[in-house]
Short mmCIF file of N, CA and C in Angstrom, two decimals:
data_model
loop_
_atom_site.label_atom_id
_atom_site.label_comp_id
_atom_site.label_asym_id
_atom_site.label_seq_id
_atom_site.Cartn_x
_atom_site.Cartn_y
_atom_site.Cartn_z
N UNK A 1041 0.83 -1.19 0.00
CA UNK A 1041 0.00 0.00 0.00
C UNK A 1041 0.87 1.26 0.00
N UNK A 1042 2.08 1.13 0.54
CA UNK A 1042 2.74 1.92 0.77
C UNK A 1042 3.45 2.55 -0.63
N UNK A 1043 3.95 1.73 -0.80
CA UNK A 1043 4.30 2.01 -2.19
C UNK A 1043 3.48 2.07 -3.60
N UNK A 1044 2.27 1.53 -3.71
CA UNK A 1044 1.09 1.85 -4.30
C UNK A 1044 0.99 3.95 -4.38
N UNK A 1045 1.30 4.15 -2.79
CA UNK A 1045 1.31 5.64 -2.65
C UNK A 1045 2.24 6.32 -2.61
N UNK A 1046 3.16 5.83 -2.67
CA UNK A 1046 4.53 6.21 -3.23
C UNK A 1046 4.23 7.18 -5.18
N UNK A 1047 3.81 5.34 -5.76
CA UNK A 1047 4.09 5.31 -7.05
C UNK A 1047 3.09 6.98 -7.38
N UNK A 1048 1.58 6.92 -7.00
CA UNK A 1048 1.18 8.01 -6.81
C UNK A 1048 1.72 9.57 -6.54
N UNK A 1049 2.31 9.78 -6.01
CA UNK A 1049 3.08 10.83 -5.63
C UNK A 1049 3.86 11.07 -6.71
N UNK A 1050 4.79 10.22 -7.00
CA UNK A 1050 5.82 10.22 -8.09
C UNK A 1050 5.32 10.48 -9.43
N UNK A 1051 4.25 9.92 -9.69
CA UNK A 1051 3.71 10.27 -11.03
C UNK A 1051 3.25 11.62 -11.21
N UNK A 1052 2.71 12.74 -10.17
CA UNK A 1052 2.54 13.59 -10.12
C UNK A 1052 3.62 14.54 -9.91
N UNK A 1053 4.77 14.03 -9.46
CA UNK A 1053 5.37 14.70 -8.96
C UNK A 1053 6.40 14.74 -10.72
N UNK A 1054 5.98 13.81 -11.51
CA UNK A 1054 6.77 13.77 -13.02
C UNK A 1054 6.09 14.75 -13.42
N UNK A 1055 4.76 14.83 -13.32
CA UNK A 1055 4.04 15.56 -14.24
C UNK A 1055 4.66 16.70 -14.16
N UNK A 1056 4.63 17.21 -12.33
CA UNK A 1056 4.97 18.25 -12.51
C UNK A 1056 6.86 18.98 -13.03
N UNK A 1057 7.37 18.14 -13.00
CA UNK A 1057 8.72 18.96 -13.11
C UNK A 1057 8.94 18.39 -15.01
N UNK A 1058 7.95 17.79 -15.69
CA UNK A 1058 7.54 18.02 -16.76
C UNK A 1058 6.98 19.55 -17.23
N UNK A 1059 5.99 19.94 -16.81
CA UNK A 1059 5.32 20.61 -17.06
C UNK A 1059 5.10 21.96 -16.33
N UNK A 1060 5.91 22.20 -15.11
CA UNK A 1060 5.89 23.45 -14.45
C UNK A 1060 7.22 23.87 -14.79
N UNK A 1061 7.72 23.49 -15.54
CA UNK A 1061 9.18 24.37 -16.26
C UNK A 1061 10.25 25.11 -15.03
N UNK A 1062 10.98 25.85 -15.12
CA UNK A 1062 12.01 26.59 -14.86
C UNK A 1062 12.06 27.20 -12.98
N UNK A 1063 10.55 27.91 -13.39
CA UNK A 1063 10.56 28.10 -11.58
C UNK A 1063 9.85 27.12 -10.82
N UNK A 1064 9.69 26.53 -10.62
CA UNK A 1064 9.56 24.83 -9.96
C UNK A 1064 10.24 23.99 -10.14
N UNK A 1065 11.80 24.07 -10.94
CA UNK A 1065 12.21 23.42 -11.40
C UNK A 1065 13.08 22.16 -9.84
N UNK A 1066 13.67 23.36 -9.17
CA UNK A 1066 14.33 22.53 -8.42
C UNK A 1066 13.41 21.82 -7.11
N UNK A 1067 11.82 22.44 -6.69
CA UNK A 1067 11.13 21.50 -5.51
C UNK A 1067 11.03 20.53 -6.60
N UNK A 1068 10.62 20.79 -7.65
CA UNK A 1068 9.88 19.22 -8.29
C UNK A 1068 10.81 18.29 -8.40
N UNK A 1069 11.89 19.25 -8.43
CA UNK A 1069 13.43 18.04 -8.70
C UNK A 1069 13.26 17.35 -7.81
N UNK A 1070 13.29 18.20 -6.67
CA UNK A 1070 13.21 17.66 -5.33
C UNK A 1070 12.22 16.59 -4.92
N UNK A 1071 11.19 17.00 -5.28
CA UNK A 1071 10.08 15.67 -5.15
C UNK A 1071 10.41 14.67 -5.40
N UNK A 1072 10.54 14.29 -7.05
CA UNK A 1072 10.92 12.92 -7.93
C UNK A 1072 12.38 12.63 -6.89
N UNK A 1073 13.13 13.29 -6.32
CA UNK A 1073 14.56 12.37 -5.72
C UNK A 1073 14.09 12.23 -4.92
N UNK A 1074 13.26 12.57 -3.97
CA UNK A 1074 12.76 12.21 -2.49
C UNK A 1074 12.33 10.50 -2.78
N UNK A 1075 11.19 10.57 -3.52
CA UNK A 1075 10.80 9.18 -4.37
C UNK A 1075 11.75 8.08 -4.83
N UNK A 1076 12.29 8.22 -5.56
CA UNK A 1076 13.55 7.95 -5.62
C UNK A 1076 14.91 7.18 -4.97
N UNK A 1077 14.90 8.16 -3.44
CA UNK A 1077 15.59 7.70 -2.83
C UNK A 1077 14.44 6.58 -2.36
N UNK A 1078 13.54 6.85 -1.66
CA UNK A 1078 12.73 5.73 -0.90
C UNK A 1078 12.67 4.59 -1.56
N UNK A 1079 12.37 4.69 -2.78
CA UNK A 1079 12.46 3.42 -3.98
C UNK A 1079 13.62 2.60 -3.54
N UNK A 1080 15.10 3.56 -3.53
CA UNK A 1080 16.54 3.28 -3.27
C UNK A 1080 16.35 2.43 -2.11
N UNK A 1081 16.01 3.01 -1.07
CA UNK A 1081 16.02 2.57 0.18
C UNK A 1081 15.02 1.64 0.91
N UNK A 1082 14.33 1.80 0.60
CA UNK A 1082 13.04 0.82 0.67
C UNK A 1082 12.67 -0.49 0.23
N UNK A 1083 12.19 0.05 -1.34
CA UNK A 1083 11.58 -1.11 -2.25
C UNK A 1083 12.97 -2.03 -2.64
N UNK A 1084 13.84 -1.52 -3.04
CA UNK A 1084 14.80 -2.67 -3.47
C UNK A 1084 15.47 -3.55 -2.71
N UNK A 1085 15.77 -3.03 -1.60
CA UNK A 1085 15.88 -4.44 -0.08
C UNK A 1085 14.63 -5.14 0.09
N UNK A 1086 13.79 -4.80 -0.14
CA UNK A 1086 12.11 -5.42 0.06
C UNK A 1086 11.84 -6.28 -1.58
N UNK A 1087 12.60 -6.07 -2.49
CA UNK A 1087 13.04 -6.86 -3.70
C UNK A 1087 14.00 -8.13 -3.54
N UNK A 1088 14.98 -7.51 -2.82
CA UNK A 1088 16.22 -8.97 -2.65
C UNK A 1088 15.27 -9.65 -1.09
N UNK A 1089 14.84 -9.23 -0.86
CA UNK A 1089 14.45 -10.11 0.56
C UNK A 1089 13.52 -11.26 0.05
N UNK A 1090 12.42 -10.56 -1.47
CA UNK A 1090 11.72 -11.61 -1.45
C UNK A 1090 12.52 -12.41 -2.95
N UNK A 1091 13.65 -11.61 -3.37
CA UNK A 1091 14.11 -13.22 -4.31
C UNK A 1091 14.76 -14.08 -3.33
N UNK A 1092 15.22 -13.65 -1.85
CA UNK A 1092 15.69 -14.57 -1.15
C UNK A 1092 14.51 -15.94 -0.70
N UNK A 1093 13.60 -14.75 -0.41
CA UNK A 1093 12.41 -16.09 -0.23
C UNK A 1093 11.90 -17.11 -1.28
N UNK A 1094 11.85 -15.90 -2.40
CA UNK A 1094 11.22 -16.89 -3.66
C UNK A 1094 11.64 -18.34 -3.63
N UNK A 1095 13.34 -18.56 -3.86
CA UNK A 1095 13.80 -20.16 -3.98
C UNK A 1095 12.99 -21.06 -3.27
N UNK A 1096 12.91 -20.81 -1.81
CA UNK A 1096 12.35 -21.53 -0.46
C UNK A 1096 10.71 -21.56 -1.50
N UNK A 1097 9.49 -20.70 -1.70
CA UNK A 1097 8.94 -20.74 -2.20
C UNK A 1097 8.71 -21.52 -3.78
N UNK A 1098 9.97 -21.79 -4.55
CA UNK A 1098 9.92 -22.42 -5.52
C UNK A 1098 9.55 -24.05 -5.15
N UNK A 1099 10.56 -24.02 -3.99
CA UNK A 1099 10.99 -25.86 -3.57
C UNK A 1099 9.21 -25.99 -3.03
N UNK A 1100 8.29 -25.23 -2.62
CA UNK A 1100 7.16 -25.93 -1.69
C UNK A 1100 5.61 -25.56 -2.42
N UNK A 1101 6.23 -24.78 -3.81
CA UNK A 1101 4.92 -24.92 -4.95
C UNK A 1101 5.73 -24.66 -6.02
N UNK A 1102 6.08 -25.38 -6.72
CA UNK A 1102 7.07 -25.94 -8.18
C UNK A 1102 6.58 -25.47 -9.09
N UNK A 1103 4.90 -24.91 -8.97
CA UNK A 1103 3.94 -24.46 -10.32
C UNK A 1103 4.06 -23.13 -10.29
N UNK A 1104 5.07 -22.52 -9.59
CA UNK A 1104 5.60 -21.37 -9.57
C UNK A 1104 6.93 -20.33 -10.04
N UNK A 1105 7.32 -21.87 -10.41
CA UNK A 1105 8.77 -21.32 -10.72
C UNK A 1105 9.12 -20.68 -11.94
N UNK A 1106 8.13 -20.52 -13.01
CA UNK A 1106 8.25 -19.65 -14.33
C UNK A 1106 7.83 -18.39 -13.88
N UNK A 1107 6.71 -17.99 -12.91
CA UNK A 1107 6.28 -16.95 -12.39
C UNK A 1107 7.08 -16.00 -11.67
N UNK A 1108 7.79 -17.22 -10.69
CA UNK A 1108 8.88 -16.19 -9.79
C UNK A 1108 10.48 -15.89 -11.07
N UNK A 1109 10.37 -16.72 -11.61
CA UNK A 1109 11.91 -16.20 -12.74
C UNK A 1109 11.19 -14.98 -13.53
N UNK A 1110 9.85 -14.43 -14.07
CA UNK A 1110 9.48 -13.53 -14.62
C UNK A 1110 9.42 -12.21 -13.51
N UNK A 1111 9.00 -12.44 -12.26
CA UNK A 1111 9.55 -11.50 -11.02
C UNK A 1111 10.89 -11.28 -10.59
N UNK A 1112 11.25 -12.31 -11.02
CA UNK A 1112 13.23 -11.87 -10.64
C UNK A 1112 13.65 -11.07 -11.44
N UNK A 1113 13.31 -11.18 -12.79
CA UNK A 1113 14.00 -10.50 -13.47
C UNK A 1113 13.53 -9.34 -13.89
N UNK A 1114 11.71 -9.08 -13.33
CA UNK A 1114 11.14 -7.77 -13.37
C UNK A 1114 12.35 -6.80 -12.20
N UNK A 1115 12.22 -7.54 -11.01
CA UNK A 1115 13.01 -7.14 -9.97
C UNK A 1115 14.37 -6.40 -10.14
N UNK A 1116 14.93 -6.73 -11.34
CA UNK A 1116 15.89 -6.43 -12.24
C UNK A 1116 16.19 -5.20 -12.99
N UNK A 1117 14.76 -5.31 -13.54
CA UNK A 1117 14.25 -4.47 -14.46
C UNK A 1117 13.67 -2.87 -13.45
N UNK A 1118 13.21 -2.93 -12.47
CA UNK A 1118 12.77 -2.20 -11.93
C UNK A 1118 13.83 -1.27 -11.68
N UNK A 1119 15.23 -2.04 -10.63
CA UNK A 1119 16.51 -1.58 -9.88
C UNK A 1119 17.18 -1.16 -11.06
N UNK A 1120 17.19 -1.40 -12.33
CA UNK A 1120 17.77 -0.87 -13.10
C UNK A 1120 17.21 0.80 -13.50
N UNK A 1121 15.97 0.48 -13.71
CA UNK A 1121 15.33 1.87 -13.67
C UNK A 1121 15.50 2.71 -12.99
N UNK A 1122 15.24 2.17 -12.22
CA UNK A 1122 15.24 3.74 -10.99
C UNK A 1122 16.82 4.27 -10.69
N UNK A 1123 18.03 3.36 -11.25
CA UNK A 1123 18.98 3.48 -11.32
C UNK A 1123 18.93 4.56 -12.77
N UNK A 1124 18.67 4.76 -13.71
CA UNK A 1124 18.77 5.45 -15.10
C UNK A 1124 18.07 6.36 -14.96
N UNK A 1125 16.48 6.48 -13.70
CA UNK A 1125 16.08 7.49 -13.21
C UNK A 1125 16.82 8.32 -12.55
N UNK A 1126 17.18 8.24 -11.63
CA UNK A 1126 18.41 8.61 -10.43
C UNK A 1126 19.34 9.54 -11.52
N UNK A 1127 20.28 8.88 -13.02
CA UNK A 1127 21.27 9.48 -13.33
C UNK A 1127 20.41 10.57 -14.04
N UNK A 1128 19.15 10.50 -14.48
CA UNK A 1128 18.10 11.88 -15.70
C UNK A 1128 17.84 12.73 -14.74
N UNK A 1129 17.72 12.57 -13.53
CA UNK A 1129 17.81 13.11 -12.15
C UNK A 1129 18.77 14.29 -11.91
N UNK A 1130 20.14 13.80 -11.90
CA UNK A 1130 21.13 14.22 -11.70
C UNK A 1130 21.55 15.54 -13.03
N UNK A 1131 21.61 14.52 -14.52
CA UNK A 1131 21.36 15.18 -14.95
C UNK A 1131 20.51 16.27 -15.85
N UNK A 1132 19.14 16.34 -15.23
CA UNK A 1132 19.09 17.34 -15.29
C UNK A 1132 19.20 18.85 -14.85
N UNK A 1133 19.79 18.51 -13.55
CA UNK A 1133 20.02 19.80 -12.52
C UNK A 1133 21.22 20.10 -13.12
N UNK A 1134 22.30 19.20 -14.06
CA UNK A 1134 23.71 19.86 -14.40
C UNK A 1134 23.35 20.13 -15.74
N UNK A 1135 22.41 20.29 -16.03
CA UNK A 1135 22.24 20.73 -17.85
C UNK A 1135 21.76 22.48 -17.71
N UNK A 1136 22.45 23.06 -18.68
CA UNK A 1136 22.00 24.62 -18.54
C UNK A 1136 21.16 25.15 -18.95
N UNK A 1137 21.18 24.57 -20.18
CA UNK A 1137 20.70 24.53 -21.40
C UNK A 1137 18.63 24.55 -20.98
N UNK A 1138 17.81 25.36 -21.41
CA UNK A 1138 16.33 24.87 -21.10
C UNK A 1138 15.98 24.35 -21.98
N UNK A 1139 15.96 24.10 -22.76
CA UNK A 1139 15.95 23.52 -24.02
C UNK A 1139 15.96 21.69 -23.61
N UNK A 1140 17.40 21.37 -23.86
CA UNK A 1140 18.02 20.21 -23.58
C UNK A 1140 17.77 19.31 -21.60
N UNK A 1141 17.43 20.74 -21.00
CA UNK A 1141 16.34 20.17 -19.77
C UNK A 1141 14.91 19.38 -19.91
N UNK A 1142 14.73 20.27 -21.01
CA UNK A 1142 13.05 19.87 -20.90
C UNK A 1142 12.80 18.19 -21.61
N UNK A 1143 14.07 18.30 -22.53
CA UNK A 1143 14.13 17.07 -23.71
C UNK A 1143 14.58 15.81 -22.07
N UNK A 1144 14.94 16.08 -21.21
CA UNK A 1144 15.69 15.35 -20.37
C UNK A 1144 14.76 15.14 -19.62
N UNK A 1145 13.46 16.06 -19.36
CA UNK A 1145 12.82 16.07 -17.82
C UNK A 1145 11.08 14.91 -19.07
N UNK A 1146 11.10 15.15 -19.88
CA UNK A 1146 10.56 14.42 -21.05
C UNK A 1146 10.83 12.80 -20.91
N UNK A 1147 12.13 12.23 -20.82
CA UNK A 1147 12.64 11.43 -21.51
C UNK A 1147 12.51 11.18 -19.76
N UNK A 1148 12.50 11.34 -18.41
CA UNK A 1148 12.26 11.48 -17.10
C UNK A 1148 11.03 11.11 -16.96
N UNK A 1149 10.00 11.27 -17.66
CA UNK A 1149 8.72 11.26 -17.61
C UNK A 1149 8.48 10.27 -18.18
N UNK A 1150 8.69 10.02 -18.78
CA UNK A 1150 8.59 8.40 -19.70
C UNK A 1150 9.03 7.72 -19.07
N UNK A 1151 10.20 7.58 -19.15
CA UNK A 1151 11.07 6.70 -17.77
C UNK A 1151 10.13 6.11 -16.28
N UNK A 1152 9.49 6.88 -15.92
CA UNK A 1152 8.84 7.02 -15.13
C UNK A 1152 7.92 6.30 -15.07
N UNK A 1153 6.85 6.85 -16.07
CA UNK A 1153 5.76 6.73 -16.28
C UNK A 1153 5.21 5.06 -16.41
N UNK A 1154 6.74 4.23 -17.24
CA UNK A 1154 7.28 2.89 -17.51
C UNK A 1154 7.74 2.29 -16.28
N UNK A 1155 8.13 2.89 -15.23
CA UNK A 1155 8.35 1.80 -14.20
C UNK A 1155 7.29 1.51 -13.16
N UNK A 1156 6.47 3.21 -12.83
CA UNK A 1156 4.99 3.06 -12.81
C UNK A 1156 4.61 1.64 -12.92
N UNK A 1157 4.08 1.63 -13.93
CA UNK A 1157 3.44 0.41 -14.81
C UNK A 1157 3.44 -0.52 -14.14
N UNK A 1158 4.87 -0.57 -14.39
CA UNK A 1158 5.74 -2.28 -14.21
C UNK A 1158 5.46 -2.53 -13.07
N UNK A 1159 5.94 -1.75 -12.01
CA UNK A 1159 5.78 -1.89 -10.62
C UNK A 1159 4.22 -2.28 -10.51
N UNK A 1160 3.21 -1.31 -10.66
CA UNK A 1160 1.53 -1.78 -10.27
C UNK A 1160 1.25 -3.57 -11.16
N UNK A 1161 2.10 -3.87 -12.27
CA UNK A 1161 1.50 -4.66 -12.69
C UNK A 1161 2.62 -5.84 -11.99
N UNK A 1162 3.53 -5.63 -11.39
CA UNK A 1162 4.48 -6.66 -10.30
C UNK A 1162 3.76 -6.86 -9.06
N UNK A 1163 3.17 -5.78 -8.72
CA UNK A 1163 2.51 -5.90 -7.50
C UNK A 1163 1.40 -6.89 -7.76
N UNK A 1164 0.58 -6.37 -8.81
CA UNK A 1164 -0.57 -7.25 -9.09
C UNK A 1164 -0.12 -9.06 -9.45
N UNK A 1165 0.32 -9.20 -10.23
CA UNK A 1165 1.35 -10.49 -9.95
C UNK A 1165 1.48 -11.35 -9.27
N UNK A 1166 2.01 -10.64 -8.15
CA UNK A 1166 2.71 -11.26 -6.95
C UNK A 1166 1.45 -11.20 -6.10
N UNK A 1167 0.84 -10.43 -5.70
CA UNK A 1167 0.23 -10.81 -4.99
C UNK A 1167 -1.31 -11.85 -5.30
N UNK A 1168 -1.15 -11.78 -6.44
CA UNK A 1168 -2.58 -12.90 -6.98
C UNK A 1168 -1.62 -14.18 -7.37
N UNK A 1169 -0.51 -14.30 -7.45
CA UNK A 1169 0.13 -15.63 -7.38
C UNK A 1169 0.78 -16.45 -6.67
N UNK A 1170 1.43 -15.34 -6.19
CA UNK A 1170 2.81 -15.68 -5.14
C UNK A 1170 1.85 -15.83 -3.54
N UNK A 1171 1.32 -14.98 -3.50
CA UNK A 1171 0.78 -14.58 -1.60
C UNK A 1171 -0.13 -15.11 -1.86
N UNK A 1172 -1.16 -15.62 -2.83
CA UNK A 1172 -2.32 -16.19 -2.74
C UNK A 1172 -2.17 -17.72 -2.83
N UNK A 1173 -1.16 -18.47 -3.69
CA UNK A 1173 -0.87 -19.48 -3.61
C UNK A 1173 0.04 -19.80 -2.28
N UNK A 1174 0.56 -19.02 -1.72
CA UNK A 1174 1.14 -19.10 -0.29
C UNK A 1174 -0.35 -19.46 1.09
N UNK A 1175 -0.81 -18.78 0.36
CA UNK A 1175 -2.13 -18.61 2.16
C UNK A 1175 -3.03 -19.99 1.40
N UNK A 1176 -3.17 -20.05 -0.09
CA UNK A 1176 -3.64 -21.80 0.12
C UNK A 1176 -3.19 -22.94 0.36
N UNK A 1177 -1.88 -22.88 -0.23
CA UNK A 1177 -1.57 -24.19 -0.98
C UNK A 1177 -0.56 -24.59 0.33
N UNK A 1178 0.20 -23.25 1.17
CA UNK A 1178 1.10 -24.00 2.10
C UNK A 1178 0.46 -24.02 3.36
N UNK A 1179 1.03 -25.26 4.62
CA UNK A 1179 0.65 -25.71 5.70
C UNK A 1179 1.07 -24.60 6.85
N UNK A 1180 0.49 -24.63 7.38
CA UNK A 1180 1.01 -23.52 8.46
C UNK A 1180 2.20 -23.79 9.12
N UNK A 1181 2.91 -25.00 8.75
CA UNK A 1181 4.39 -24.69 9.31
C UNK A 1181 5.43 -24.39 8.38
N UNK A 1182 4.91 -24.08 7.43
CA UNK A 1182 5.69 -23.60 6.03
C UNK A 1182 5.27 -22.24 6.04
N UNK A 1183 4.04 -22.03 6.08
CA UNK A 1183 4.38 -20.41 6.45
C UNK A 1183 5.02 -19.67 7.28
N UNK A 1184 5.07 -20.40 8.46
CA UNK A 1184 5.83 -20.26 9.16
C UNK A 1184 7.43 -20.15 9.34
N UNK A 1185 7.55 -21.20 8.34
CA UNK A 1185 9.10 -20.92 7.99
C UNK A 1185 8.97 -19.78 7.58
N UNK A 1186 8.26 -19.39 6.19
CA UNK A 1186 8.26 -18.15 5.69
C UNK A 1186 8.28 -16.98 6.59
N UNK A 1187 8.03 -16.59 7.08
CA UNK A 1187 7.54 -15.63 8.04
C UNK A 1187 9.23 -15.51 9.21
N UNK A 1188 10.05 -16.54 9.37
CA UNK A 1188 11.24 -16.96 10.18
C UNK A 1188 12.37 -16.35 8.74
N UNK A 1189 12.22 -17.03 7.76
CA UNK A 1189 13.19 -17.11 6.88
C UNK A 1189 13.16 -15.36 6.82
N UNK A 1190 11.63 -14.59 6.81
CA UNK A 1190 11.55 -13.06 6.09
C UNK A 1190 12.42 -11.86 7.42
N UNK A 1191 12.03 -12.40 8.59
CA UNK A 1191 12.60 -11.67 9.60
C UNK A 1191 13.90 -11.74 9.81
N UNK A 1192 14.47 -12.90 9.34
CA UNK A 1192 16.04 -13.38 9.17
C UNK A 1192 16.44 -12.27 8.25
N UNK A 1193 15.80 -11.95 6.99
CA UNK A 1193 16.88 -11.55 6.18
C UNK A 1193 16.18 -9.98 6.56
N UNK A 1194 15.08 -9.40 7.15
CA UNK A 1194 15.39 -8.17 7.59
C UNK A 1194 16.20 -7.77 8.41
N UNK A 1195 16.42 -8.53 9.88
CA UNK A 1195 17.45 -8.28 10.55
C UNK A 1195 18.73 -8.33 9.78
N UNK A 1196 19.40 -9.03 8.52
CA UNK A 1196 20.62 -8.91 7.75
C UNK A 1196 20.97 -7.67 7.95
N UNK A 1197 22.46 -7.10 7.89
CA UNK A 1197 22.42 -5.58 6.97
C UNK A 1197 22.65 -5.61 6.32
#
């Protein structure tokens, strides 16, 4: 949910440093990196935690394992983004040029707009496959592992 309202924010927050030009240029900057970082900091440890789980999850429903390799490598796909976000980020605060900003804060917006997506349609995914075939198909001492194995790798650093 959290990040559901994340993604929200961020999309607005594209629109705007799309479309409010020059004097808004640097809060809106500011917005999209705030986002950004949380993505950084947040969602992508909350990514490796659950390809750590996935395997354990492969071995105890097997009719899963094309599903979770299409999430691993969304998982992939995502951290890469927000990584190529992060650098259209960067530069556009070092471009002088308004011109060659706007072509950047454009090409930012798209960017965006594409991981958006991906993300709502990963979420949707996972949770009608992965968590739903989890609360049927496994015994409550397998969830249980689950639930042991997930606190293990949050406590990790």
């Amino acid at each position: 949910a959290v990040i559901l309202e994340r993604m929200e924010h961020f999309e607005g927050a594209l629109n705007h440093l799309r479309y409010e030009g020059k004097v808004h240029l640097g809060k809106n900057r500011e917005n999209v990196g705030e986002i950004l970082r949380f993505f950084q900091e947040k969602l992508i440890p909350h990514m490796q935690l659950e390809d750590n789980l996935f395997s354990y999850i492969e071995i105890h429903i097997p009719k899963l394992e094309s599903v979770i390799r299409i999430l691993k490598a969304e998982h992939k796909v995502i951290k890469l983004n927000i990584e190529v976000l992060q650098f259209l980020l960067w530069e556009i605060a070092e471009e002088k040029s308004e011109t060659k900003r706007m072509q950047i804060a454009e090409k930012l917006k798209d960017k965006g707009i594409y991981l958006i997506y991906l993300m709502r349609n990963h979420i949707q995914v996972e949770d009608e496959s992965i968590y739903k075939s989890i609360n049927q198909e496994l015994h409550t001492e397998e969830k249980r592992e689950i639930l042991k194995r997930f606190k293990e790798c949050q406590e990790q650093p």
